[in-house]
PDB file of C-alpha atoms in Angstrom:
ATOM      1  CA  LEU J   1      69.209  19.555  12.373  1.00 51.00           C
ATOM      2  CA  ARG J   2      72.371  20.280  10.553  1.00 53.00           C
ATOM      3  CA  GLY J   3      74.163  17.711   8.625  1.00 55.00           C
ATOM      4  CA  ALA J   4      77.861  17.076   8.980  1.00 57.00           C
ATOM      5  CA  GLY J   5      79.926  19.586   7.105  1.00 57.00           C
ATOM      6  CA  GLU J   6      77.203  22.274   6.945  1.00 63.00           C
ATOM      7  CA  GLU J   7      78.101  25.680   8.249  1.00 62.00           C
ATOM      8  CA  PRO J   8      75.750  27.330  10.735  1.00 61.00           C
ATOM      9  CA  SER J   9      73.531  29.992   9.223  1.00 65.00           C
ATOM     10  CA  CYS J  10      73.928  33.432  10.784  1.00 63.00           C
ATOM     11  CA  PRO J  11      71.740  36.440  10.163  1.00 61.00           C
ATOM     12  CA  PRO J  12      73.312  39.033   7.921  1.00 63.00           C
ATOM     13  CA  LEU J  13      75.341  41.723   9.681  1.00 60.00           C
ATOM     14  CA  SER J  14      72.999  44.469   8.480  1.00 63.00           C
ATOM     15  CA  ALA J  15      70.067  42.764  10.236  1.00 65.00           C
ATOM     16  CA  MET J  16      72.072  42.527  13.461  1.00 74.00           C
ATOM     17  CA  GLY J  17      72.982  46.206  13.170  1.00 76.00           C
ATOM     18  CA  ASP J  18      69.306  47.125  12.861  1.00 83.00           C
ATOM     19  CA  GLU J  19      68.487  45.043  15.934  1.00 86.00           C
ATOM     20  CA  VAL J  20      71.278  46.705  17.908  1.00 88.00           C
ATOM     21  CA  GLU J  21      69.997  50.152  16.934  1.00 90.00           C
ATOM     22  CA  LYS J  22      66.471  49.204  17.980  1.00 92.00           C
ATOM     23  CA  ARG J  23      67.760  48.017  21.358  1.00 93.00           C
ATOM     24  CA  LYS J  24      69.756  51.215  21.821  1.00 94.00           C
ATOM     25  CA  ALA J  25      66.675  53.293  21.032  1.00 95.00           C
ATOM     26  CA  GLN J  26      64.620  51.261  23.522  1.00 96.00           C
ATOM     27  CA  ILE J  27      67.247  51.718  26.217  1.00 96.00           C
ATOM     28  CA  LYS J  28      67.384  55.452  25.538  1.00 96.00           C
ATOM     29  CA  ASP J  29      63.583  55.677  25.737  1.00 96.00           C
ATOM     30  CA  ILE J  30      63.531  53.792  29.041  1.00 97.00           C
ATOM     31  CA  ARG J  31      66.235  56.037  30.500  1.00 97.00           C
ATOM     32  CA  THR J  32      64.264  59.114  29.422  1.00 97.00           C
ATOM     33  CA  LYS J  33      61.130  57.773  31.113  1.00 97.00           C
ATOM     34  CA  ILE J  34      63.080  57.035  34.294  1.00 97.00           C
ATOM     35  CA  GLU J  35      64.434  60.611  34.356  1.00 97.00           C
ATOM     36  CA  GLU J  36      60.926  62.012  33.791  1.00 97.00           C
ATOM     37  CA  ALA J  37      59.591  59.879  36.650  1.00 97.00           C
ATOM     38  CA  LYS J  38      62.401  61.071  38.948  1.00 97.00           C
ATOM     39  CA  ASP J  39      61.676  64.712  38.033  1.00 97.00           C
ATOM     40  CA  ALA J  40      57.961  64.226  38.649  1.00 97.00           C
ATOM     41  CA  ALA J  41      58.641  62.623  42.042  1.00 97.00           C
ATOM     42  CA  GLU J  42      60.942  65.508  43.023  1.00 96.00           C
ATOM     43  CA  LYS J  43      58.335  68.079  41.988  1.00 96.00           C
ATOM     44  CA  LYS J  44      55.634  66.214  43.900  1.00 96.00           C
ATOM     45  CA  ALA J  45      57.806  66.122  47.023  1.00 95.00           C
ATOM     46  CA  THR J  46      58.560  69.838  46.683  1.00 93.00           C
ATOM     47  CA  PHE J  47      54.856  70.695  46.301  1.00 91.00           C
ATOM     48  CA  ARG J  48      53.990  68.508  49.271  1.00 90.00           C
ATOM     49  CA  ASP J  49      56.612  70.191  51.461  1.00 88.00           C
ATOM     50  CA  THR J  50      55.393  73.616  50.358  1.00 86.00           C
ATOM     51  CA  ASN J  51      51.791  72.710  51.152  1.00 82.00           C
ATOM     52  CA  LEU J  52      52.728  71.333  54.562  1.00 80.00           C
ATOM     53  CA  ASP J  53      54.719  74.464  55.387  1.00 78.00           C
ATOM     54  CA  CYS J  54      51.811  76.631  54.284  1.00 71.00           C
ATOM     55  CA  ALA J  55      49.352  74.674  56.404  1.00 58.00           C
ATOM     56  CA  LYS J  56      51.600  75.038  59.443  1.00 63.00           C
ATOM     57  CA  SER J  57      51.861  78.781  58.993  1.00 63.00           C
ATOM     58  CA  ARG J  58      48.085  79.182  58.678  1.00 58.00           C
ATOM     59  CA  LEU J  59      47.415  77.543  62.022  1.00 53.00           C
ATOM     60  CA  ASP J  60      48.499  80.597  63.974  1.00 54.00           C
ATOM     61  CA  PHE J  61      45.203  80.817  65.871  1.00 61.00           C
ATOM     62  CA  ASP J  62      43.569  78.698  68.514  1.00 65.00           C
ATOM     63  CA  VAL J  63      40.312  77.201  67.252  1.00 67.00           C
ATOM     64  CA  LYS J  64      38.987  76.996  70.805  1.00 70.00           C
ATOM     65  CA  LYS J  65      39.153  80.783  71.104  1.00 74.00           C
ATOM     66  CA  LEU J  66      37.025  81.349  68.004  1.00 77.00           C
ATOM     67  CA  ASP J  67      33.308  82.055  68.363  1.00 76.00           C
ATOM     68  CA  ALA J  68      31.180  78.988  67.575  1.00 79.00           C
ATOM     69  CA  ALA J  69      27.780  80.636  68.028  1.00 85.00           C
ATOM     70  CA  ILE J  70      25.150  79.429  65.589  1.00 86.00           C
ATOM     71  CA  LYS J  71      24.023  82.996  64.848  1.00 89.00           C
ATOM     72  CA  LYS J  72      27.536  84.057  63.849  1.00 87.00           C
ATOM     73  CA  ASN J  73      27.949  80.957  61.683  1.00 86.00           C
ATOM     74  CA  GLU J  74      24.616  81.578  59.947  1.00 89.00           C
ATOM     75  CA  ALA J  75      25.565  85.218  59.345  1.00 89.00           C
ATOM     76  CA  LEU J  76      28.885  84.147  57.838  1.00 87.00           C
ATOM     77  CA  ILE J  77      27.156  81.595  55.600  1.00 89.00           C
ATOM     78  CA  LYS J  78      24.818  84.333  54.330  1.00 89.00           C
ATOM     79  CA  LYS J  79      27.850  86.537  53.623  1.00 88.00           C
ATOM     80  CA  LEU J  80      29.506  83.667  51.765  1.00 87.00           C
ATOM     81  CA  LYS J  81      26.432  83.284  49.563  1.00 87.00           C
ATOM     82  CA  LEU J  82      26.610  86.969  48.650  1.00 85.00           C
ATOM     83  CA  ILE J  83      30.368  87.364  48.494  1.00 83.00           C
ATOM     84  CA  SER J  84      31.679  90.087  46.206  1.00 82.00           C
ATOM     85  CA  SER J  85      34.664  92.369  45.934  1.00 82.00           C
ATOM     86  CA  ASP J  86      32.782  94.926  48.030  1.00 84.00           C
ATOM     87  CA  ASN J  87      32.315  92.717  51.081  1.00 83.00           C
ATOM     88  CA  LYS J  88      35.373  90.487  50.830  1.00 84.00           C
ATOM     89  CA  ASP J  89      37.112  92.221  53.760  1.00 88.00           C
ATOM     90  CA  GLN J  90      34.069  91.655  55.980  1.00 87.00           C
ATOM     91  CA  VAL J  91      33.945  88.004  54.976  1.00 86.00           C
ATOM     92  CA  LEU J  92      37.660  87.494  55.640  1.00 85.00           C
ATOM     93  CA  THR J  93      37.332  89.129  59.067  1.00 85.00           C
ATOM     94  CA  ALA J  94      34.360  86.912  59.883  1.00 85.00           C
ATOM     95  CA  ILE J  95      36.248  83.805  58.771  1.00 83.00           C
ATOM     96  CA  ARG J  96      39.111  84.697  61.121  1.00 82.00           C
ATOM     97  CA  THR J  97      36.786  85.176  64.108  1.00 83.00           C
ATOM     98  CA  VAL J  98      34.206  82.389  63.687  1.00 85.00           C
ATOM     99  CA  ASN J  99      34.760  78.700  64.388  1.00 83.00           C
ATOM    100  CA  MET J 100      33.200  77.018  61.336  1.00 81.00           C
ATOM    101  CA  SER J 101      34.396  73.496  62.174  1.00 80.00           C
ATOM    102  CA  LYS J 102      30.826  72.217  62.638  1.00 83.00           C
ATOM    103  CA  PHE J 103      29.477  74.078  59.614  1.00 84.00           C
ATOM    104  CA  VAL J 104      32.052  73.289  56.929  1.00 85.00           C
ATOM    105  CA  SER J 105      29.591  71.631  54.547  1.00 89.00           C
ATOM    106  CA  GLU J 106      27.183  74.585  54.778  1.00 89.00           C
ATOM    107  CA  ALA J 107      30.030  77.008  54.075  1.00 87.00           C
ATOM    108  CA  VAL J 108      31.148  74.990  51.056  1.00 88.00           C
ATOM    109  CA  ASP J 109      27.588  74.878  49.713  1.00 89.00           C
ATOM    110  CA  ALA J 110      27.285  78.640  50.165  1.00 88.00           C
ATOM    111  CA  VAL J 111      30.498  79.317  48.264  1.00 86.00           C
ATOM    112  CA  GLY J 112      29.378  76.896  45.531  1.00 85.00           C
ATOM    113  CA  GLU J 113      26.036  78.676  45.181  1.00 83.00           C
ATOM    114  CA  CYS J 114      27.802  82.010  44.974  1.00 77.00           C
ATOM    115  CA  ALA J 115      30.128  80.773  42.223  1.00 65.00           C
ATOM    116  CA  MET J 116      27.162  79.438  40.224  1.00 58.00           C
ATOM    117  CA  LYS J 117      25.273  82.717  40.468  1.00 56.00           C
ATOM    118  CA  GLY J 118      28.256  84.849  39.492  1.00 49.00           C
TER     119      GLY J 118
END
């Protein structure tokens, strides 16, 4: 409590100036982070749109028309296990003609084994 006639004590002006500078630096830092977050969100949206467009353009075939025979799928899986630069065209042709929807996990395993060997 202050007594009558006492003047209120105020912090020195230099201390207030330091506090103001700290606050300005904090505000600047927050604005920078907001801009970085906006940029990241824009990039993410752009990548997402690009991926969606790419996926749409790849679905230019009818899966029902592809061959789903077990023998053809097994042959393709064997090719995937032994994939190399020499037989890549054969593998790509087989991928375009065979319906692998029921054998996705086997195909992934085959590619994984190939990558580990090479």
